[in-house]
Structures are given as structure tokens and as C-alpha cells.
mmCIF file of C-alpha atoms in Angstrom:
data_model
loop_
_atom_site.group_PDB
_atom_site.id
_atom_site.type_symbol
_atom_site.label_atom_id
_atom_site.label_comp_id
_atom_site.label_asym_id
_atom_site.label_seq_id
_atom_site.Cartn_x
_atom_site.Cartn_y
_atom_site.Cartn_z
ATOM 1 C CA MET A 27 -58.437 2.393 -15.108
ATOM 2 C CA ARG A 28 -60.675 3.281 -18.631
ATOM 3 C CA ASN A 29 -57.573 2.395 -20.590
ATOM 4 C CA SER A 30 -56.300 -0.505 -18.786
ATOM 5 C CA ASN A 31 -57.866 -2.664 -21.811
ATOM 6 C CA HIS A 32 -55.496 -1.138 -24.362
ATOM 7 C CA LEU A 33 -52.517 -0.760 -22.502
ATOM 8 C CA ILE A 34 -52.187 -4.623 -21.626
ATOM 9 C CA GLY A 35 -53.246 -5.180 -25.354
ATOM 10 C CA LEU A 36 -50.217 -3.162 -26.358
ATOM 11 C CA LEU A 37 -47.874 -4.286 -23.961
ATOM 12 C CA ASN A 38 -49.219 -7.979 -24.794
ATOM 13 C CA PHE A 39 -48.396 -7.110 -28.215
ATOM 14 C CA PHE A 40 -44.801 -6.116 -28.360
ATOM 15 C CA THR A 41 -44.356 -9.156 -26.001
ATOM 16 C CA PHE A 42 -45.765 -11.091 -28.881
ATOM 17 C CA LEU A 43 -42.964 -10.229 -31.126
ATOM 18 C CA LEU A 44 -40.598 -10.604 -28.730
ATOM 19 C CA SER A 45 -40.962 -14.565 -28.633
ATOM 20 C CA ILE A 46 -40.829 -14.733 -32.640
ATOM 21 C CA PRO A 47 -36.743 -14.240 -32.357
ATOM 22 C CA ILE A 48 -37.110 -16.342 -29.509
ATOM 23 C CA ILE A 49 -38.627 -19.370 -30.950
ATOM 24 C CA GLY A 50 -36.950 -18.859 -34.129
ATOM 25 C CA GLY A 51 -33.463 -19.535 -31.930
ATOM 26 C CA GLY A 52 -34.810 -22.435 -30.932
ATOM 27 C CA ILE A 53 -36.055 -23.646 -34.264
ATOM 28 C CA TRP A 54 -32.150 -23.227 -35.876
ATOM 29 C CA LEU A 55 -30.671 -25.095 -32.851
ATOM 30 C CA SER A 56 -32.723 -27.758 -33.888
ATOM 31 C CA SER A 57 -31.718 -28.011 -37.417
ATOM 32 C CA ARG A 58 -27.654 -27.730 -36.517
ATOM 33 C CA ALA A 59 -28.349 -30.225 -33.390
ATOM 34 C CA ASN A 60 -27.056 -33.045 -35.448
ATOM 35 C CA ASN A 61 -23.744 -31.946 -35.622
ATOM 36 C CA THR A 62 -22.803 -30.849 -31.776
ATOM 37 C CA ASP A 63 -24.611 -31.817 -28.086
ATOM 38 C CA CYS A 64 -23.789 -28.482 -27.312
ATOM 39 C CA LEU A 65 -26.792 -26.840 -29.586
ATOM 40 C CA LYS A 66 -28.615 -29.647 -28.479
ATOM 41 C CA PHE A 67 -28.613 -29.244 -24.782
ATOM 42 C CA LEU A 68 -29.600 -25.657 -25.598
ATOM 43 C CA GLN A 69 -31.985 -25.807 -28.142
ATOM 44 C CA TRP A 70 -35.276 -26.613 -25.974
ATOM 45 C CA PRO A 71 -35.252 -24.059 -23.145
ATOM 46 C CA LEU A 72 -35.176 -21.642 -26.034
ATOM 47 C CA ILE A 73 -37.933 -22.814 -27.653
ATOM 48 C CA VAL A 74 -40.050 -23.862 -24.454
ATOM 49 C CA ILE A 75 -39.735 -20.043 -23.227
ATOM 50 C CA GLY A 76 -40.441 -18.528 -26.500
ATOM 51 C CA VAL A 77 -44.298 -20.594 -26.889
ATOM 52 C CA SER A 78 -44.579 -19.630 -23.076
ATOM 53 C CA ILE A 79 -43.902 -16.054 -23.576
ATOM 54 C CA MET A 80 -46.422 -16.447 -27.220
ATOM 55 C CA VAL A 81 -49.215 -18.097 -25.833
ATOM 56 C CA VAL A 82 -49.837 -15.985 -22.510
ATOM 57 C CA SER A 83 -49.278 -12.885 -24.674
ATOM 58 C CA LEU A 84 -51.786 -14.264 -27.375
ATOM 59 C CA ALA A 85 -53.916 -14.466 -24.342
ATOM 60 C CA GLY A 86 -53.287 -11.200 -22.503
ATOM 61 C CA PHE A 87 -53.669 -9.673 -26.159
ATOM 62 C CA ALA A 88 -57.387 -10.928 -27.235
ATOM 63 C CA GLY A 89 -58.871 -10.988 -23.640
ATOM 64 C CA ALA A 90 -57.657 -7.176 -23.515
ATOM 65 C CA CYS A 91 -58.654 -5.987 -26.921
ATOM 66 C CA TYR A 92 -61.882 -7.689 -27.280
ATOM 67 C CA ARG A 93 -63.109 -7.481 -23.838
ATOM 68 C CA ASN A 94 -63.279 -11.915 -23.430
ATOM 69 C CA THR A 95 -63.010 -12.350 -19.476
ATOM 70 C CA HIS A 96 -62.565 -15.880 -19.505
ATOM 71 C CA LEU A 97 -59.087 -15.445 -22.011
ATOM 72 C CA MET A 98 -57.976 -12.633 -19.462
ATOM 73 C CA TRP A 99 -58.676 -15.167 -16.666
ATOM 74 C CA LEU A 100 -56.557 -17.020 -18.345
ATOM 75 C CA TYR A 101 -53.904 -14.671 -18.652
ATOM 76 C CA LEU A 102 -53.810 -13.534 -15.188
ATOM 77 C CA PHE A 103 -53.759 -17.451 -14.180
ATOM 78 C CA VAL A 104 -50.747 -18.112 -15.681
ATOM 79 C CA MET A 105 -48.959 -15.089 -15.179
ATOM 80 C CA PHE A 106 -49.244 -15.811 -12.052
ATOM 81 C CA PHE A 107 -47.138 -18.630 -11.761
ATOM 82 C CA ILE A 108 -45.167 -17.438 -14.269
ATOM 83 C CA ILE A 109 -44.464 -14.607 -11.441
ATOM 84 C CA ALA A 110 -44.058 -17.323 -8.960
ATOM 85 C CA ALA A 111 -41.726 -19.299 -10.755
ATOM 86 C CA LEU A 112 -39.223 -16.612 -11.186
ATOM 87 C CA ILE A 113 -39.254 -15.548 -7.583
ATOM 88 C CA GLY A 114 -38.733 -19.137 -6.975
ATOM 89 C CA PHE A 115 -35.721 -19.283 -9.459
ATOM 90 C CA ILE A 116 -34.161 -16.214 -8.040
ATOM 91 C CA ILE A 117 -34.171 -17.459 -4.944
ATOM 92 C CA PHE A 118 -32.800 -20.721 -6.183
ATOM 93 C CA ALA A 119 -30.222 -19.109 -8.456
ATOM 94 C CA TYR A 120 -28.550 -17.340 -5.291
ATOM 95 C CA ALA A 121 -28.579 -20.351 -3.281
ATOM 96 C CA VAL A 122 -26.980 -22.555 -5.319
ATOM 97 C CA THR A 123 -24.410 -20.205 -6.374
ATOM 98 C CA ASP A 124 -23.577 -18.957 -3.128
ATOM 99 C CA LYS A 125 -19.924 -20.917 -2.840
ATOM 100 C CA GLY A 126 -16.670 -21.082 -4.524
ATOM 101 C CA SER A 127 -14.278 -18.755 -6.392
ATOM 102 C CA GLY A 128 -11.028 -18.722 -7.910
ATOM 103 C CA ARG A 129 -7.737 -19.035 -5.972
ATOM 104 C CA PRO A 130 -5.015 -16.579 -7.322
ATOM 105 C CA VAL A 131 -1.546 -18.023 -8.290
ATOM 106 C CA MET A 132 1.781 -16.428 -7.622
ATOM 107 C CA ASP A 133 3.020 -14.889 -10.424
ATOM 108 C CA ARG A 134 -0.038 -15.328 -12.689
ATOM 109 C CA ALA A 135 -2.236 -12.841 -13.495
ATOM 110 C CA TYR A 136 -5.140 -15.582 -13.925
ATOM 111 C CA SER A 137 -6.710 -17.512 -10.763
ATOM 112 C CA GLU A 138 -7.210 -21.094 -10.865
ATOM 113 C CA TYR A 139 -10.303 -23.216 -9.685
ATOM 114 C CA HIS A 140 -10.354 -25.851 -7.600
ATOM 115 C CA LEU A 141 -13.705 -28.434 -7.711
ATOM 116 C CA GLU A 142 -13.800 -29.028 -3.314
ATOM 117 C CA ASP A 143 -14.462 -25.069 -3.369
ATOM 118 C CA TYR A 144 -18.166 -25.737 -4.575
ATOM 119 C CA SER A 145 -20.778 -27.723 -3.257
ATOM 120 C CA GLY A 146 -24.576 -28.860 -3.514
ATOM 121 C CA TRP A 147 -26.868 -29.527 -6.623
ATOM 122 C CA LEU A 148 -25.076 -27.240 -9.318
ATOM 123 C CA LYS A 149 -21.899 -28.878 -8.031
ATOM 124 C CA ASP A 150 -23.765 -32.460 -8.743
ATOM 125 C CA ARG A 151 -25.751 -31.650 -11.590
ATOM 126 C CA VAL A 152 -22.637 -30.418 -13.743
ATOM 127 C CA THR A 153 -19.907 -33.195 -12.417
ATOM 128 C CA ASP A 154 -22.737 -35.968 -13.336
ATOM 129 C CA ASP A 155 -21.129 -38.314 -16.157
ATOM 130 C CA SER A 156 -24.019 -37.426 -18.243
ATOM 131 C CA TYR A 157 -24.179 -34.195 -18.258
ATOM 132 C CA TRP A 158 -20.363 -33.312 -18.212
ATOM 133 C CA GLY A 159 -20.423 -35.337 -21.250
ATOM 134 C CA LYS A 160 -22.772 -32.654 -23.011
ATOM 135 C CA ILE A 161 -21.096 -29.813 -21.317
ATOM 136 C CA SER A 162 -17.586 -30.623 -22.209
ATOM 137 C CA SER A 163 -18.777 -31.551 -26.063
ATOM 138 C CA CYS A 164 -19.742 -27.908 -25.507
ATOM 139 C CA ILE A 165 -16.397 -26.642 -24.305
ATOM 140 C CA ARG A 166 -14.416 -28.219 -27.146
ATOM 141 C CA ASP A 167 -17.092 -27.574 -30.150
ATOM 142 C CA SER A 168 -16.928 -24.074 -29.238
ATOM 143 C CA LYS A 169 -13.103 -23.677 -29.642
ATOM 144 C CA VAL A 170 -12.476 -22.382 -26.660
ATOM 145 C CA CYS A 171 -8.923 -22.972 -26.182
ATOM 146 C CA PRO A 172 -8.144 -22.801 -29.949
ATOM 147 C CA LYS A 173 -8.731 -19.292 -29.729
ATOM 148 C CA MET A 174 -6.873 -18.237 -26.797
ATOM 149 C CA ARG A 175 -3.799 -18.856 -29.434
ATOM 150 C CA ARG A 176 -1.782 -15.837 -30.083
ATOM 151 C CA VAL A 177 1.051 -15.278 -32.596
ATOM 152 C CA ILE A 178 3.471 -12.935 -32.182
ATOM 153 C CA ASN A 179 6.073 -12.011 -35.491
ATOM 154 C CA GLY A 180 5.377 -15.388 -36.626
ATOM 155 C CA ALA A 181 5.805 -17.476 -33.144
ATOM 156 C CA PRO A 182 3.694 -18.064 -30.294
ATOM 157 C CA GLU A 183 3.472 -15.857 -27.112
ATOM 158 C CA THR A 184 6.216 -16.440 -24.370
ATOM 159 C CA ALA A 185 5.324 -18.075 -20.919
ATOM 160 C CA ASP A 186 5.865 -14.359 -19.222
ATOM 161 C CA MET A 187 3.083 -12.754 -21.773
ATOM 162 C CA PHE A 188 0.983 -15.955 -21.204
ATOM 163 C CA PHE A 189 0.998 -15.736 -17.627
ATOM 164 C CA LEU A 190 0.137 -11.956 -17.314
ATOM 165 C CA ARG A 191 -3.181 -12.754 -19.204
ATOM 166 C CA LYS A 192 -6.675 -12.557 -17.197
ATOM 167 C CA LEU A 193 -8.196 -16.181 -18.455
ATOM 168 C CA ASN A 194 -11.703 -16.712 -17.751
ATOM 169 C CA PRO A 195 -12.736 -19.733 -15.857
ATOM 170 C CA VAL A 196 -13.238 -22.564 -18.574
ATOM 171 C CA GLN A 197 -9.789 -21.332 -20.186
ATOM 172 C CA SER A 198 -8.056 -21.399 -16.780
ATOM 173 C CA GLY A 199 -9.583 -24.807 -16.193
ATOM 174 C CA CYS A 200 -10.255 -26.470 -19.562
ATOM 175 C CA CYS A 201 -7.079 -25.561 -21.486
ATOM 176 C CA LYS A 202 -4.355 -25.649 -19.696
ATOM 177 C CA PRO A 203 -2.498 -27.824 -16.650
ATOM 178 C CA PRO A 204 -3.034 -26.727 -13.321
ATOM 179 C CA ALA A 205 0.241 -24.621 -12.109
ATOM 180 C CA GLU A 206 1.110 -26.693 -9.074
ATOM 181 C CA CYS A 207 1.988 -29.520 -11.709
ATOM 182 C CA GLY A 208 5.052 -28.023 -12.956
ATOM 183 C CA PHE A 209 4.824 -28.116 -16.493
ATOM 184 C CA VAL A 210 6.591 -25.956 -18.922
ATOM 185 C CA TYR A 211 4.630 -24.053 -21.352
ATOM 186 C CA GLU A 212 5.403 -24.249 -24.887
ATOM 187 C CA ASN A 213 2.404 -22.702 -25.920
ATOM 188 C CA GLU A 214 -1.617 -21.818 -24.752
ATOM 189 C CA THR A 215 -2.261 -25.187 -25.318
ATOM 190 C CA LEU A 216 0.826 -27.391 -25.625
ATOM 191 C CA TRP A 217 2.747 -27.797 -22.250
ATOM 192 C CA ASN A 218 4.943 -30.696 -21.404
ATOM 193 C CA PRO A 219 6.141 -32.531 -17.888
ATOM 194 C CA GLY A 220 9.091 -30.205 -16.347
ATOM 195 C CA GLY A 221 12.640 -31.718 -14.949
ATOM 196 C CA GLY A 222 10.945 -32.052 -11.063
ATOM 197 C CA LEU A 223 8.185 -34.426 -9.763
ATOM 198 C CA VAL A 224 5.057 -33.973 -10.810
ATOM 199 C CA GLY A 225 2.637 -32.296 -8.726
ATOM 200 C CA SER A 226 -0.365 -34.885 -6.228
ATOM 201 C CA ASN A 227 -3.207 -32.872 -8.269
ATOM 202 C CA PRO A 228 -5.096 -35.938 -10.122
ATOM 203 C CA ASP A 229 -5.351 -33.011 -12.691
ATOM 204 C CA CYS A 230 -1.730 -33.401 -13.697
ATOM 205 C CA THR A 231 -1.797 -37.390 -15.199
ATOM 206 C CA ARG A 232 -5.456 -35.956 -16.611
ATOM 207 C CA TRP A 233 -3.914 -33.400 -18.559
ATOM 208 C CA SER A 234 -2.911 -34.283 -22.548
ATOM 209 C CA ASN A 235 -1.264 -32.456 -25.484
ATOM 210 C CA ASP A 236 -4.336 -34.211 -27.530
ATOM 211 C CA GLN A 237 -5.760 -31.290 -28.743
ATOM 212 C CA GLU A 238 -9.101 -32.943 -28.409
ATOM 213 C CA GLN A 239 -8.537 -34.008 -24.987
ATOM 214 C CA LEU A 240 -6.568 -31.105 -23.084
ATOM 215 C CA CYS A 241 -7.984 -30.865 -19.781
ATOM 216 C CA TYR A 242 -11.670 -31.627 -20.432
ATOM 217 C CA GLN A 243 -11.805 -34.741 -18.098
ATOM 218 C CA CYS A 244 -10.298 -32.554 -15.301
ATOM 219 C CA ASP A 245 -11.649 -31.712 -11.950
ATOM 220 C CA SER A 246 -9.994 -27.713 -12.582
ATOM 221 C CA CYS A 247 -12.718 -27.865 -15.973
ATOM 222 C CA LYS A 248 -15.567 -28.439 -13.998
ATOM 223 C CA ALA A 249 -14.724 -25.979 -11.427
ATOM 224 C CA GLY A 250 -13.982 -23.710 -14.104
ATOM 225 C CA VAL A 251 -17.554 -24.223 -15.736
ATOM 226 C CA LEU A 252 -19.333 -24.147 -12.065
ATOM 227 C CA ALA A 253 -17.364 -20.271 -11.880
ATOM 228 C CA SER A 254 -18.873 -19.359 -14.868
ATOM 229 C CA LEU A 255 -22.518 -21.127 -14.228
ATOM 230 C CA LYS A 256 -22.480 -18.739 -11.229
ATOM 231 C CA LYS A 257 -21.148 -15.408 -12.795
ATOM 232 C CA SER A 258 -24.071 -16.305 -15.475
ATOM 233 C CA TRP A 259 -26.689 -17.447 -12.744
ATOM 234 C CA ARG A 260 -25.860 -14.024 -10.738
ATOM 235 C CA LYS A 261 -26.449 -11.693 -14.347
ATOM 236 C CA VAL A 262 -29.235 -13.884 -15.230
ATOM 237 C CA SER A 263 -31.068 -13.154 -11.759
ATOM 238 C CA VAL A 264 -30.352 -9.523 -11.990
ATOM 239 C CA ILE A 265 -32.361 -9.703 -15.382
ATOM 240 C CA ASN A 266 -34.861 -11.981 -13.908
ATOM 241 C CA ILE A 267 -35.570 -9.102 -11.230
ATOM 242 C CA VAL A 268 -36.124 -6.670 -13.616
ATOM 243 C CA VAL A 269 -38.344 -8.541 -15.648
ATOM 244 C CA LEU A 270 -40.236 -10.001 -12.288
ATOM 245 C CA ILE A 271 -40.835 -5.764 -11.758
ATOM 246 C CA ILE A 272 -42.521 -5.798 -15.531
ATOM 247 C CA LEU A 273 -44.371 -8.555 -15.001
ATOM 248 C CA VAL A 274 -46.209 -7.282 -11.841
ATOM 249 C CA ILE A 275 -46.835 -4.172 -13.503
ATOM 250 C CA PHE A 276 -48.449 -6.422 -16.442
ATOM 251 C CA TYR A 277 -49.774 -8.282 -14.009
ATOM 252 C CA VAL A 278 -51.420 -5.206 -11.987
ATOM 253 C CA ILE A 279 -52.775 -3.640 -15.320
ATOM 254 C CA GLY A 280 -54.242 -6.942 -16.231
ATOM 255 C CA CYS A 281 -56.079 -7.141 -13.026
ATOM 256 C CA ALA A 282 -57.681 -3.480 -13.878
ATOM 257 C CA ALA A 283 -58.409 -4.764 -17.363
ATOM 258 C CA PHE A 284 -60.027 -7.922 -15.893
ATOM 259 C CA ARG A 285 -62.424 -5.913 -13.604
ATOM 260 C CA ASN A 286 -63.056 -3.467 -15.988
ATOM 261 C CA ASN A 287 -64.151 -6.288 -18.588
ATOM 262 C CA ARG A 288 -66.129 -7.488 -15.420
ATOM 263 C CA ARG A 289 -68.231 -4.535 -15.385
ATOM 264 C CA ILE A 290 -69.198 -4.138 -18.890
ATOM 265 C CA ASP A 291 -70.752 -7.838 -18.489
ATOM 266 C CA ASN A 292 -72.766 -6.793 -15.967
ATOM 267 C CA ASP A 293 -73.661 -4.087 -17.163
ATOM 268 C CA GLU A 294 -72.559 -1.701 -14.461
ATOM 269 C CA PRO A 295 -71.725 2.280 -15.410
ATOM 270 C CA TYR A 296 -67.973 2.765 -14.652
ATOM 271 C CA GLY A 297 -68.204 4.783 -11.553
ATOM 272 C CA GLU A 298 -71.745 5.225 -10.866
ATOM 273 C CA ALA A 299 -71.959 2.088 -8.625
ATOM 274 C CA ARG A 300 -69.251 2.901 -6.514
ATOM 275 C CA MET A 301 -70.601 6.291 -5.696
ATOM 276 C CA THR A 302 -73.912 5.644 -5.334
ATOM 277 C CA LYS A 303 -72.913 2.923 -2.439
ATOM 278 C CA SER A 304 -71.239 5.698 -0.892
ATOM 279 C CA GLN A 305 -73.928 7.930 0.111
ATOM 280 C CA PRO A 306 -76.214 7.060 2.665
ATOM 281 C CA SER A 307 -79.754 5.943 1.741
ATOM 282 C CA ARG A 308 -82.597 8.724 3.205
ATOM 283 C CA ILE A 309 -85.552 7.131 5.216
ATOM 284 C CA GLN A 310 -88.551 8.480 3.667
ATOM 285 C CA PHE A 311 -91.620 8.884 5.886
#
């Protein structure tokens, strides 16, 4: 492919431009990391991803445009490991999110989530005390629960209206007590014990009307986060499959550019060496 160098250079120029806003987002999160553990928890993956894309793009761009065989070799070497890592991540993501889903609740439009429905590495990671402290801080700082509140004609929505809402897993698990606790609805994040006995679920005693506590330490909240992660990781895996296909195309074009550079370095005229070899030699008498 004679134009492979130009094509791989152009493609890597666009990926280099893509890395700039990614790194900028990570730096912005870093500047605000002293305010919230949520942002501190997210900043480094963005910066690492952005810098990796930038370095690989620069190597591929310079190697293709300047016909630098060593840079192209480095580009292909790193790209190989990026492709292998993506394949590993896709397999891993599907493996750790194969279990767990919401349970329907009678007379409710939303589902509820139970920690015992989940297992494996992701569950252990989320429920670890050090990680859960960061995750619960993330949820609290994002104001997920306060944003649930709705006011109709100056008054909170009624219980019947709330029960018809389709809550996401985090809202269902972290912002209200489980239905089996029998609490009486006052508003979206204010529930009082009913006249009967409180359910046997340990989350019934963990629930607090303190707006800074709510059910952030409940198993249902952890299960809601796992359900949300499962959904997010599945979406990311689909995107990663698309990215993987694109990277494989880049890699194939890069291999063609690398071979073209080697041919030029060895002073081989394009196409002639192959044609000469294909013709049988004549025996001279």
C-alpha cells in the first residue's frame, strides 16, 4: 500500500487531537479533587488513558510521516498490547457482570436490589470498606437522592405517584428503605416506621432520615451500585468492541506502513522485487 504511511499519519493525528480533551478533563478533575472523593476517584484513569493515546498517536504519526522505522515498530508494539488489553477487558467485564438483577416489588413500578444476588470480584471490590467509603461519598456529593424530590402545587408528590416512578438502581437502593421494612412514605427521602413490626432485613435498622445518611450504608445501596455498574460495564464493553475493531484496522494499516518503510530503507523498488522472484530463472547454455 503506497498510501499507507499517509493514511496512518492522518488517523493518528485525529487520535492525538482526541487525547487533548481527555487529558484536560483529568486535569480539571485533579484541580477539584480536594473537594470530593468522588472526583479524586476518577481523575487518574482519565489522565492515564489520555496520555497513553497521545503517546501512541505521536509515535504512529511521526513514524508514518517521517518514515521512521523505529517509531513505527514502537507504535505497532504498543498497539499490540493495547489490543490485547482491550480483548482481556471485554472478556473480564462480561465475566464479572454475569450475575445479579433487580427484583420486582408488588404495587411498585421500580425494582429493588439485593446484595446476595451478586457475587465475584466486582462485589468484593464494591463492598470493601475503603472503596465503599469513596463510592458512597461519590453518591452523596452527586446529590442523586435530593434530585429525586418533586413538588406538585407546593406539596411533595403522593405515595401513589412515587410508587409509579421508575427509579434507577442507585435511587432505589440508596435513597429509600426497602419495601419489606414497612416504612410509611412522607416524601422521597423521608420515611417513618409504620405501626407494624419492622422487617428482618438489616437495612431496616440502617435507614436514617438524616439526609446525609439515608441508606448509604445499606446492602441495598451496594447492590444498586453493582446493578448500575453492570449496566455501565456492558455498555462500555460494546463501545470497546467498536474501538477494538477500529484499532485492529489501524494496526493492519500500520503494519503495511512499517513494511513500506522497511522496503524504502532497503532500497527495494516497490513491486519489482516480488515480480522478479515470481519469474523462473532461465538456464543459460
